[in-house]
Coordinates of C-alpha atoms in Angstrom, one line a residue:
M1 CA 4.6 24.8 -30.4
T2 CA 2.3 21.7 -29.8
P3 CA 2.7 18.5 -31.9
E4 CA -0.4 19.3 -33.8
H5 CA 0.8 22.6 -35.0
G6 CA 4.1 21.0 -35.8
L7 CA 2.7 18.4 -38.0
A8 CA 0.3 21.1 -39.6
L9 CA 3.3 23.1 -40.4
L10 CA 5.2 20.1 -41.9
L11 CA 2.5 19.2 -44.2
A12 CA 1.9 22.8 -45.2
S13 CA 5.5 23.2 -46.2
A14 CA 5.3 20.0 -48.2
V15 CA 2.2 21.2 -50.1
L16 CA 4.0 24.6 -50.8
L17 CA 7.2 22.7 -52.1
A18 CA 5.1 20.5 -54.3
W19 CA 3.2 23.6 -55.8
A20 CA 6.6 25.2 -56.5
R21 CA 7.7 22.2 -58.2
L22 CA 4.5 21.8 -60.4
L23 CA 4.7 25.5 -61.4
F24 CA 8.4 25.2 -62.4
W25 CA 7.6 22.3 -64.9
R26 CA 4.1 23.5 -65.9
A27 CA 5.2 23.6 -69.6
Q28 CA 5.6 19.9 -69.5
V29 CA 2.3 19.3 -67.5
G30 CA 0.0 21.8 -68.9
G31 CA -3.9 21.6 -69.2
W32 CA -6.3 20.0 -66.7
R33 CA -3.7 17.8 -65.1
L34 CA -1.7 20.9 -63.6
A35 CA -5.0 22.2 -62.2
A36 CA -5.9 18.8 -60.7
L37 CA -2.4 18.2 -59.1
I38 CA -2.4 21.7 -57.5
G39 CA -6.0 21.1 -56.3
L40 CA -5.4 17.7 -54.9
Q41 CA -2.1 18.3 -53.0
P42 CA -3.6 20.2 -50.1
V43 CA -6.4 17.6 -50.0
F44 CA -3.9 14.9 -49.8
A45 CA -2.0 16.6 -46.8
A46 CA -5.4 17.6 -44.8
L47 CA -6.6 13.8 -45.1
L48 CA -3.0 12.6 -44.0
Y49 CA -3.2 15.0 -41.0
L50 CA -6.7 13.9 -40.0
T51 CA -5.6 10.1 -40.4
L52 CA -2.6 10.7 -37.9
L53 CA -4.7 13.1 -35.7
P54 CA -8.4 12.4 -36.0
P55 CA -10.7 15.0 -34.8
R56 CA -11.9 14.9 -31.2
G57 CA -15.4 14.5 -30.2
G58 CA -17.6 17.0 -28.7
A59 CA -16.5 19.1 -25.5
A60 CA -16.1 17.0 -22.3
D61 CA -18.9 16.3 -20.1
A62 CA -19.0 19.1 -17.5
I63 CA -19.2 16.7 -14.5
L64 CA -19.4 12.8 -14.5
V65 CA -20.8 11.2 -11.6
I66 CA -19.4 7.9 -10.6
A67 CA -21.7 5.5 -8.5
T68 CA -19.4 3.2 -6.4
R69 CA -20.1 0.5 -3.7
G70 CA -22.9 1.4 -1.3
A71 CA -23.9 4.4 -3.4
P72 CA -27.2 5.9 -2.3
A73 CA -30.2 6.5 -4.8
F74 CA -28.3 7.9 -7.8
L75 CA -29.0 11.5 -8.3
S76 CA -27.5 13.6 -11.1
S77 CA -28.2 17.4 -11.6
A78 CA -28.2 19.3 -14.9
G79 CA -24.8 19.1 -16.9
E80 CA -23.9 15.7 -15.2
R81 CA -23.8 12.4 -16.6
L82 CA -24.2 9.2 -14.2
V83 CA -22.2 6.2 -14.7
A84 CA -22.3 3.2 -12.2
L85 CA -19.4 1.1 -11.6
P86 CA -19.7 -2.8 -11.1
E87 CA -19.7 -2.4 -7.2
A88 CA -22.5 -0.2 -7.3
P89 CA -26.1 -1.3 -6.4
F90 CA -28.1 -2.2 -9.4
R91 CA -30.6 0.6 -10.6
A92 CA -32.7 0.2 -13.7
G93 CA -32.0 2.9 -16.4
V94 CA -28.6 3.7 -15.1
E95 CA -25.6 3.2 -17.4
R96 CA -23.0 1.0 -16.0
A97 CA -19.2 0.7 -17.0
P98 CA -16.6 -2.1 -15.9
D99 CA -14.3 0.4 -14.8
L100 CA -13.4 4.3 -14.5
A101 CA -11.4 4.2 -17.6
T102 CA -14.2 2.7 -19.9
A103 CA -16.5 5.4 -18.3
L104 CA -14.0 8.2 -19.3
R105 CA -13.5 7.0 -22.6
R106 CA -17.3 6.9 -23.3
H107 CA -17.9 10.2 -21.7
P108 CA -14.7 12.4 -21.5
A109 CA -14.9 14.8 -18.5
D110 CA -12.4 16.7 -16.6
R111 CA -14.4 17.0 -13.4
L112 CA -15.6 13.8 -11.4
R113 CA -18.1 13.4 -8.4
V114 CA -17.9 10.1 -6.6
I115 CA -20.8 8.9 -4.7
G116 CA -20.8 5.9 -2.4
Q117 CA -17.8 4.5 -0.4
G118 CA -15.3 5.3 -3.0
L119 CA -13.2 4.0 -5.9
E120 CA -11.7 0.6 -5.9
P121 CA -7.9 0.3 -6.3
R122 CA -8.1 -0.5 -10.1
D123 CA -9.7 3.0 -10.8
R124 CA -7.5 5.4 -8.7
D125 CA -4.7 5.5 -11.2
T126 CA -7.4 6.6 -13.9
V127 CA -8.3 9.9 -11.9
G128 CA -5.1 11.6 -12.9
D129 CA -5.2 15.4 -12.7
R130 CA -8.9 15.6 -13.0
A131 CA -10.8 17.7 -10.4
L132 CA -12.5 15.1 -7.9
V133 CA -15.3 15.8 -5.3
F134 CA -16.0 13.1 -2.8
T135 CA -17.7 13.0 0.7
A136 CA -17.0 10.0 2.5
P137 CA -20.2 8.4 4.1
P138 CA -20.3 8.1 7.9
A139 CA -18.3 5.3 9.2
H140 CA -20.2 2.6 11.3
G141 CA -19.1 -0.5 13.0
L142 CA -15.7 -2.2 13.0
V143 CA -13.4 -0.1 10.7
R144 CA -9.9 -1.2 11.4
I145 CA -8.0 -4.1 12.9
D146 CA -4.4 -4.4 13.6
P147 CA -3.7 -8.3 13.5
P148 CA -1.0 -9.7 15.5
G149 CA 2.3 -10.9 14.0
P150 CA 3.9 -14.2 14.3
V151 CA 4.2 -15.3 18.1
A152 CA 6.1 -18.0 19.6
P153 CA 4.0 -21.1 20.9
G154 CA 2.5 -20.4 24.1
G155 CA 3.3 -16.6 23.7
V156 CA 0.8 -13.8 24.3
F157 CA -0.3 -11.8 21.2
Q158 CA -2.1 -8.5 21.0
L159 CA -4.9 -7.4 18.6
G160 CA -6.0 -3.9 18.2
G161 CA -8.6 -2.1 16.4
Q162 CA -11.2 0.8 16.0
V163 CA -15.1 0.9 16.5
V164 CA -17.0 3.7 15.3
D165 CA -20.8 4.7 16.1
V166 CA -21.7 1.4 18.2
P167 CA -22.7 3.0 21.5
G168 CA -22.7 0.6 24.3
G169 CA -21.1 -2.2 22.0
T170 CA -18.6 -4.7 23.1
V171 CA -15.8 -6.5 21.3
A172 CA -14.7 -10.1 22.3
L173 CA -12.0 -12.2 21.1
I174 CA -13.1 -15.9 20.5
D175 CA -10.5 -18.7 20.2
P176 CA -11.0 -21.6 17.6
A177 CA -12.7 -23.7 20.2
G178 CA -15.4 -21.0 20.7
R179 CA -14.3 -19.9 24.0
R180 CA -14.1 -16.2 24.8
V181 CA -10.7 -15.2 26.0
D182 CA -10.8 -11.7 26.1
G183 CA -13.0 -8.5 25.8
A184 CA -13.5 -4.8 25.9
K185 CA -15.9 -1.9 25.3
A186 CA -16.4 -0.9 21.8
D187 CA -16.2 2.9 22.5
A188 CA -13.3 3.7 20.3
A189 CA -9.8 2.1 20.0
F190 CA -9.4 -1.3 21.7
L191 CA -6.6 -3.8 22.5
L192 CA -7.3 -7.5 23.1
S193 CA -4.9 -10.3 24.1
G194 CA -4.8 -13.9 23.6
T195 CA -2.5 -16.9 23.6
V196 CA -1.6 -19.8 21.2
R197 CA -0.3 -23.1 22.6
A198 CA 0.8 -25.1 19.8
A199 CA 3.0 -24.1 16.9
G200 CA 1.0 -23.9 13.5
T201 CA -1.9 -21.6 12.2
A202 CA -5.0 -20.8 14.3
T203 CA -8.1 -18.7 13.3
F204 CA -9.6 -16.4 16.1
V205 CA -12.7 -14.6 15.7
L206 CA -13.4 -10.9 16.7
R207 CA -16.8 -10.2 17.5
L208 CA -18.6 -7.1 17.8
R209 CA -21.8 -6.6 19.7
D210 CA -24.0 -3.6 19.9
A211 CA -25.8 -2.7 23.4
S212 CA -28.6 -5.1 22.9
G213 CA -26.2 -8.0 22.4
R214 CA -26.9 -8.6 18.8
V215 CA -23.8 -9.6 16.7
V216 CA -22.8 -6.6 14.3
T217 CA -19.6 -8.1 12.8
D218 CA -17.7 -11.3 13.1
V219 CA -14.2 -11.0 11.6
Q220 CA -11.7 -13.9 11.2
V221 CA -8.3 -13.1 12.8
P222 CA -5.2 -15.2 11.8
V223 CA -2.7 -16.0 14.2
L224 CA 0.7 -17.6 13.4
A225 CA 2.6 -19.6 16.0
R226 CA 6.1 -20.7 15.0
A227 CA 9.2 -21.8 16.8
T228 CA 12.1 -19.5 15.6
L229 CA 15.8 -19.4 16.3
A230 CA 16.8 -16.8 18.8
P231 CA 17.3 -13.4 16.7
R232 CA 20.6 -12.0 16.3
V233 CA 20.3 -8.3 17.4
L234 CA 22.6 -5.2 17.1
L235 CA 22.0 -2.7 19.9
L236 CA 23.5 0.8 19.2
S237 CA 23.1 3.4 21.9
G238 CA 24.3 6.8 22.2
A239 CA 24.5 6.7 26.1
A240 CA 24.1 4.4 28.9
G241 CA 21.0 4.4 30.9
P242 CA 18.5 2.4 32.8
E243 CA 16.5 1.8 29.5
I244 CA 19.6 0.0 27.9
K245 CA 20.3 -1.8 31.2
Y246 CA 17.2 -3.6 31.5
L247 CA 16.7 -4.1 27.9
R248 CA 20.0 -5.9 27.7
R249 CA 18.9 -7.9 30.9
W250 CA 15.5 -9.1 29.2
A251 CA 17.5 -10.0 25.9
G252 CA 19.9 -12.3 28.1
D253 CA 16.8 -13.8 29.8
A254 CA 15.1 -14.4 26.3
G255 CA 18.2 -16.1 25.0
L256 CA 18.9 -13.4 22.2
A257 CA 22.3 -13.3 20.6
L258 CA 22.6 -9.6 21.4
V259 CA 25.8 -7.4 20.4
T260 CA 25.8 -4.1 22.1
R261 CA 27.8 -0.9 21.2
I262 CA 27.2 2.0 23.7
A263 CA 29.0 5.5 23.3
V264 CA 30.1 7.2 26.6
G265 CA 31.6 10.3 25.1
G266 CA 35.1 11.3 23.6
G267 CA 34.8 8.7 21.0
V268 CA 34.8 6.0 23.7
E269 CA 32.3 2.9 23.2
I270 CA 31.6 0.1 25.8
G271 CA 30.3 -3.2 25.2
D272 CA 31.2 -6.0 22.8
P273 CA 33.7 -5.8 20.3
P274 CA 33.0 -3.1 17.6
V275 CA 31.0 -3.9 14.6
A276 CA 31.5 -2.2 11.4
L277 CA 28.3 -0.7 9.9
T278 CA 28.8 -1.9 6.4
P279 CA 27.0 -4.5 4.4
A280 CA 29.2 -7.3 5.5
G281 CA 29.4 -6.2 9.2
L282 CA 25.5 -6.2 9.3
A283 CA 25.0 -9.3 7.3
P284 CA 24.8 -11.6 10.3
F285 CA 22.1 -9.7 12.2
D286 CA 18.4 -10.1 12.1
L287 CA 17.4 -6.8 13.9
M288 CA 19.3 -3.4 14.7
I289 CA 18.0 -1.2 17.4
I290 CA 19.4 2.4 17.4
D291 CA 18.5 5.3 19.4
D292 CA 18.4 8.9 18.1
R293 CA 21.9 9.8 19.4
S294 CA 23.5 7.1 17.6
W295 CA 21.5 7.8 14.5
A296 CA 22.6 11.4 14.5
G297 CA 26.3 10.2 14.7
L298 CA 26.2 7.9 11.8
A299 CA 28.2 8.8 8.5
G300 CA 26.4 8.6 5.4
G301 CA 27.8 5.3 4.2
E302 CA 26.8 3.8 7.6
R303 CA 23.2 5.1 7.2
A304 CA 23.0 3.8 3.7
A305 CA 24.3 0.4 4.9
L306 CA 21.5 0.2 7.5
M307 CA 18.8 1.0 5.0
G308 CA 20.4 -1.4 2.6
A309 CA 20.2 -4.1 5.3
V310 CA 16.6 -3.5 5.9
R311 CA 15.8 -3.6 2.0
G312 CA 17.5 -6.9 2.1
G313 CA 15.2 -8.4 4.7
R314 CA 16.5 -7.4 8.1
G315 CA 14.7 -5.5 10.7
L316 CA 15.5 -1.9 12.1
L317 CA 13.9 -0.5 15.3
L318 CA 14.2 3.3 15.8
R319 CA 14.0 4.5 19.6
S320 CA 14.8 7.6 21.8
D321 CA 15.7 8.5 25.3
G322 CA 14.2 11.9 25.0
P323 CA 12.8 14.6 22.7
L324 CA 14.2 14.3 19.2
A325 CA 16.3 16.8 17.5
A326 CA 14.6 18.5 14.6
V327 CA 16.7 17.0 12.0
T328 CA 16.4 13.5 13.4
R329 CA 12.4 13.9 13.6
Q330 CA 12.4 15.0 10.0
Q331 CA 14.7 12.3 8.8
W332 CA 12.4 9.6 10.7
Q333 CA 9.2 11.3 9.5
A334 CA 10.6 10.8 6.0
L335 CA 10.7 7.0 6.7
G336 CA 6.9 7.2 7.2
F337 CA 6.6 7.7 11.0
G338 CA 4.5 10.7 12.1
I339 CA 6.6 11.9 15.2
G340 CA 5.5 14.8 17.1
P341 CA 7.8 17.1 19.2
A342 CA 5.6 16.9 22.4
I343 CA 6.2 14.3 25.1
S344 CA 3.1 12.8 27.2
T345 CA 2.5 9.8 29.1
A346 CA 0.5 6.5 28.5
R347 CA -0.2 3.5 30.4
L348 CA -0.3 -0.2 28.9
A349 CA -3.6 -2.0 29.3
P350 CA -3.8 -4.2 32.5
V351 CA -4.0 -8.1 32.0
A352 CA -7.7 -8.9 31.4
D353 CA -9.7 -9.6 34.3
D354 CA -11.0 -12.8 32.7
A355 CA -10.6 -16.2 34.5
A356 CA -10.5 -18.2 31.2
F357 CA -7.8 -15.8 29.7
R358 CA -5.8 -15.8 33.0
A359 CA -6.1 -19.6 33.4
R360 CA -4.7 -20.0 29.8
R361 CA -1.6 -17.8 31.0
G362 CA -1.1 -19.9 34.0
D363 CA -1.6 -17.1 36.4
L364 CA -5.0 -18.0 37.9
G365 CA -5.3 -17.6 41.4
D366 CA -2.4 -15.0 41.3
P367 CA -3.2 -12.1 43.2
L368 CA -1.1 -9.8 41.1
A369 CA -2.6 -11.2 37.8
A370 CA -5.4 -8.5 37.3
R371 CA -3.6 -5.5 39.1
D372 CA -4.2 -2.3 37.5
D373 CA -1.4 -0.5 39.1
L374 CA 1.0 -0.3 35.9
P375 CA 3.1 2.8 35.8
E376 CA 2.7 5.6 33.3
L377 CA 5.2 5.6 30.7
T378 CA 6.8 8.6 29.1
R379 CA 6.4 8.7 25.2
L380 CA 6.9 10.5 22.0
A381 CA 3.8 11.2 20.1
L382 CA 3.1 8.8 17.2
A383 CA 0.4 9.6 14.7
P384 CA -1.1 6.9 12.5
Q385 CA 0.1 7.0 9.0
A386 CA -0.9 5.4 5.7
G387 CA 0.7 2.1 5.4
M388 CA 1.9 1.8 9.0
V389 CA 0.9 -1.2 11.1
A390 CA 0.4 -0.8 14.8
L391 CA 3.0 -2.7 17.2
A392 CA 2.0 -1.7 20.5
R393 CA -1.0 0.5 22.0
A394 CA -1.7 2.1 25.3
A395 CA -4.9 1.2 27.4
D396 CA -6.5 4.1 25.7
G397 CA -5.6 3.1 22.3
T398 CA -2.8 5.5 21.9
L399 CA -0.3 4.3 19.4
L400 CA 3.1 3.6 21.1
A401 CA 4.8 1.6 18.3
G402 CA 4.4 1.0 14.7
W403 CA 6.1 -0.5 11.7
R404 CA 6.3 -0.5 8.1
G405 CA 7.7 -2.5 5.2
L406 CA 11.1 -1.1 3.3
G407 CA 12.0 -3.4 0.4
S408 CA 12.0 -6.9 1.8
G409 CA 12.5 -5.7 5.5
R410 CA 10.6 -3.9 8.2
I411 CA 11.4 -0.6 10.0
G412 CA 9.6 0.2 13.2
F413 CA 9.5 3.1 15.8
V414 CA 8.9 2.8 19.4
G415 CA 7.8 6.0 21.2
T416 CA 8.2 4.9 24.9
I417 CA 11.2 6.2 26.5
D418 CA 11.1 4.7 30.1
S419 CA 9.7 1.2 29.6
F420 CA 12.2 -0.1 32.3
A421 CA 9.7 1.5 34.7
L422 CA 7.6 -1.6 34.4
T423 CA 10.3 -3.7 35.8
L424 CA 11.0 -1.2 38.5
A425 CA 7.1 -1.5 39.4
G426 CA 7.3 -5.2 39.7
H427 CA 6.0 -5.8 36.2
G428 CA 8.9 -7.5 34.5
D429 CA 6.4 -9.9 32.7
R430 CA 4.9 -7.0 30.9
H431 CA 8.2 -5.5 30.3
A432 CA 9.3 -8.7 28.6
E433 CA 5.9 -9.0 26.6
F434 CA 6.3 -5.6 25.4
W435 CA 9.9 -6.0 24.0
S436 CA 9.1 -9.7 22.8
G437 CA 6.4 -8.4 20.8
L438 CA 8.5 -5.7 19.0
V439 CA 11.4 -8.0 18.3
T440 CA 9.1 -10.9 17.1
V441 CA 7.5 -8.6 14.5
L442 CA 10.6 -6.7 13.3
A443 CA 13.3 -9.5 13.3
R444 CA 14.2 -11.2 9.9
P445 CA 11.8 -14.2 10.2
G446 CA 13.9 -16.6 8.2
S447 CA 16.4 -17.0 5.2
M448 CA 13.5 -17.4 2.6
A449 CA 10.2 -16.4 4.3
A450 CA 7.9 -14.6 1.8
M451 CA 6.5 -11.1 2.6
V452 CA 2.9 -10.6 2.0
P453 CA 0.7 -7.5 2.9
I454 CA -1.5 -7.7 6.0
L455 CA -4.8 -9.6 5.5
P456 CA -5.0 -9.8 1.6
R457 CA -8.5 -10.1 0.3
A458 CA -9.9 -12.9 -2.1
G459 CA -10.3 -11.6 -5.7
E460 CA -7.8 -8.6 -5.2
R461 CA -4.2 -8.4 -6.6
T462 CA -1.6 -9.1 -3.8
R463 CA 2.1 -8.4 -4.0
V464 CA 4.3 -11.1 -2.6
C465 CA 8.0 -10.4 -2.1
R466 CA 11.2 -12.0 -1.1
I467 CA 10.7 -15.2 -3.3
G468 CA 12.7 -17.5 -5.4
T469 CA 12.4 -18.6 -8.8
Q470 CA 10.4 -21.8 -7.9
A471 CA 8.0 -20.2 -5.4
A472 CA 4.5 -21.5 -5.7
V473 CA 1.1 -21.0 -3.9
V474 CA -1.0 -24.0 -2.4
A475 CA -4.6 -22.9 -2.0
P476 CA -6.7 -24.6 0.7
D477 CA -8.2 -27.1 -1.7
G478 CA -4.6 -28.3 -2.6
T479 CA -4.6 -26.2 -5.8
T480 CA -0.9 -25.1 -6.8
M481 CA -0.1 -22.0 -8.7
R482 CA 3.3 -20.8 -9.7
L483 CA 4.5 -17.2 -8.9
L484 CA 6.3 -15.5 -11.6
R485 CA 8.9 -13.6 -10.0
D486 CA 9.9 -10.2 -11.4
P487 CA 13.9 -9.7 -10.4
T488 CA 13.6 -6.0 -11.4
A489 CA 10.8 -5.6 -8.4
N490 CA 12.7 -6.6 -5.5
D491 CA 12.0 -10.4 -6.5
C492 CA 8.2 -9.7 -6.1
A493 CA 5.3 -11.4 -7.8
A494 CA 1.5 -10.6 -8.3
W495 CA -0.9 -12.9 -6.9
W496 CA -4.6 -13.0 -7.1
P497 CA -6.1 -15.5 -4.6
S498 CA -9.3 -16.7 -5.6
E499 CA -10.6 -18.2 -2.3
A500 CA -10.2 -17.4 1.4
G501 CA -8.6 -19.3 4.1
W502 CA -5.2 -20.4 4.8
H503 CA -2.7 -20.6 1.9
E504 CA 0.8 -21.6 1.6
I505 CA 3.9 -20.0 -0.2
R506 CA 6.4 -22.5 -0.8
Q507 CA 9.9 -22.1 -2.1
R508 CA 13.3 -23.5 -1.7
D509 CA 16.1 -22.1 0.6
A510 CA 19.5 -21.8 -0.3
S511 CA 20.4 -25.2 1.0
G512 CA 17.7 -26.8 -1.3
G513 CA 15.3 -27.3 1.5
S514 CA 11.6 -26.5 1.4
V515 CA 10.3 -23.3 3.1
A516 CA 6.5 -22.8 3.6
T517 CA 5.0 -19.4 4.6
P518 CA 1.4 -19.5 5.7
V519 CA -0.7 -16.6 4.4
F520 CA -4.4 -16.1 5.7
V521 CA -6.6 -14.5 3.0
M522 CA -9.9 -12.7 3.9
A523 CA -13.2 -13.6 1.9
A524 CA -14.0 -10.7 -0.6
D525 CA -17.3 -9.8 1.3
S526 CA -16.0 -10.0 4.9
F527 CA -15.2 -7.0 7.1
P528 CA -17.2 -4.6 4.9
A529 CA -16.9 -1.6 7.2
A530 CA -13.2 -1.5 7.1
Q531 CA -13.2 -2.0 3.3
A532 CA -15.4 1.0 3.0
A533 CA -13.2 2.9 5.4
A534 CA -10.0 2.1 3.4
D535 CA -11.6 2.8 0.0
G536 CA -13.0 6.1 1.3
D537 CA -9.7 7.2 2.7
A538 CA -7.8 6.4 -0.4
T539 CA -10.5 8.2 -2.7
A540 CA -10.2 11.3 -0.3
Q541 CA -6.5 11.5 -1.1
L542 CA -7.6 12.1 -4.7
V543 CA -9.9 15.0 -4.0
S544 CA -8.6 18.0 -6.0
D545 CA -10.1 21.3 -7.3
G546 CA -8.4 20.3 -10.7
T547 CA -6.1 23.5 -10.9
G548 CA -3.3 21.3 -12.3
A549 CA -5.4 19.4 -15.0
K550 CA -4.1 19.2 -18.3
A551 CA -5.7 21.1 -21.2
A552 CA -6.1 17.9 -23.1
L553 CA -8.6 16.9 -20.5
T554 CA -11.0 19.4 -21.1
V555 CA -12.1 18.3 -24.7
G556 CA -13.2 15.0 -26.0
A557 CA -11.3 11.9 -27.0
R558 CA -10.1 11.5 -30.7
G559 CA -12.3 9.4 -33.1
S560 CA -11.4 6.5 -35.2
P561 CA -8.6 7.2 -38.0
L562 CA -10.0 4.6 -40.3
P563 CA -12.5 6.6 -42.2
W564 CA -9.9 9.5 -42.9
F565 CA -7.2 6.5 -43.8
L566 CA -9.5 5.3 -46.5
A567 CA -10.1 8.7 -47.8
W568 CA -6.5 9.5 -47.7
L569 CA -5.7 6.3 -49.6
V570 CA -8.3 7.1 -52.3
S571 CA -6.7 10.6 -53.0
A572 CA -3.3 9.0 -53.1
V573 CA -4.5 6.5 -55.7
V574 CA -6.0 9.4 -57.8
L575 CA -2.8 11.4 -57.6
W576 CA -0.7 8.5 -58.8
G577 CA -3.2 7.8 -61.6
I578 CA -2.8 11.5 -62.9
E579 CA 0.9 11.6 -62.4
R580 CA 1.9 8.3 -63.9
R581 CA 1.0 9.8 -67.4
R582 CA 3.4 12.7 -66.7
T583 CA 6.3 13.3 -69.1
A584 CA 9.8 11.9 -68.3
V585 CA 11.2 14.9 -66.3
F586 CA 8.6 13.7 -63.5
A587 CA 9.9 10.2 -63.3

């Protein structure tokens, strides 16, 4: 029984009881008053029903066409109604609405057709269970970049991305002084490298040119160089092997505080003194590295402690020495990594054969600097997933490692199985750069460093996490805005940056000192191809045939209850006026 049927049954029962009461005392009422009371009772009940549940409007429009950013000439067929959202180009005579929710209130519909680049974030939740048809426009230009994470002063950072439909084009990385430091062909995915000499913030430019040399896109790329304390790393391995041997050797050369636990079978472990996998035991570490064998051998409480440590701000890196067991692969896929069962090979990109770039690295004149004899590495297939950020890519753009946020921390997966082959082939520097990039991004950055999504955009809502009660944002013009933390949402706050450029999130740490987290905000109109690709992908996820649509969505919205309430009030006054003259038995 629906609520409407229940209310109607309740009011009908009340009318019957009122009639029975009036007929029982008809001798005392009599005459015209009895007839008036009997006739007005159902009218009174009907008006009350219409006040509580006003009638709906006409049937919903068959299809509501929504024009979004970049929509072509607006066309609608018979049985369709066209509404343009604020981002859509202006067309005379086309109805406009501030958002999708307003459009649906004006024109209730159970089927939507989206034209243009796709729905903005504010409108996606409004779709609900409605049927939605959307065909993304062809992508063109620079559709994705993978910005670098924090890098040590003087260290090498890597910038990845993807270009679509720019035949013969090139991409170049321009440093803040306007000098080209790396370049590549814009045929598909690309990987560029650069360096930052001094600690602080720097803004590079990624420039895309077409075959004629015309600049297609200039995108600002933020790079943060900061000197950090050596991370404390816990390494868990299910077996000894060359990968672990050279990983430990690199960690020692890099000055990491490394604690190793290696299982050799029969319940025997070698390495450093055992570490309890409990919240207290994991508290001192900034990063945990674990392979598939150790993962499979964890007890439920130990695995929960690891995940709790990540949510509390630490990093976790998953790795493997071979094909994953089906159970482990499913568990790691549930963490957000599309890991395939197949094993293949990949080769890291060679050092750029660019004199300026090599000079900045200090290897100008070294005959080995531009060697293209890097060994092929064995890897597990890793497919890009929504919300995952690339950590490392091969020369052909293949994804080798990625990470995603989990609570206040980060969890990553590295697909390479034998990165030690780089050292054996005489490329120990590339082995060091590879692992340094993984550890730098994943390790806990600091006691009170805020966490902000990659490349927030001016004018859009941004979620800032891991902040204290006194956190504030300082804009490029010096304006300060306090962030209101929500303790029930992992100590996160909402932030709407109003201008582009470098901002600072300032807060106090446990010792009372000030901690500043630099954040670069992109301009609202920058990088339009990537914004179009992101909106299109998100809208494509909402495409549905509407088979699960609720019945309530197929009819119009309810009207205003005010007219029915006034009519009910008049009927109540009339009933009261008639009954107030009744005999004492009705008192």
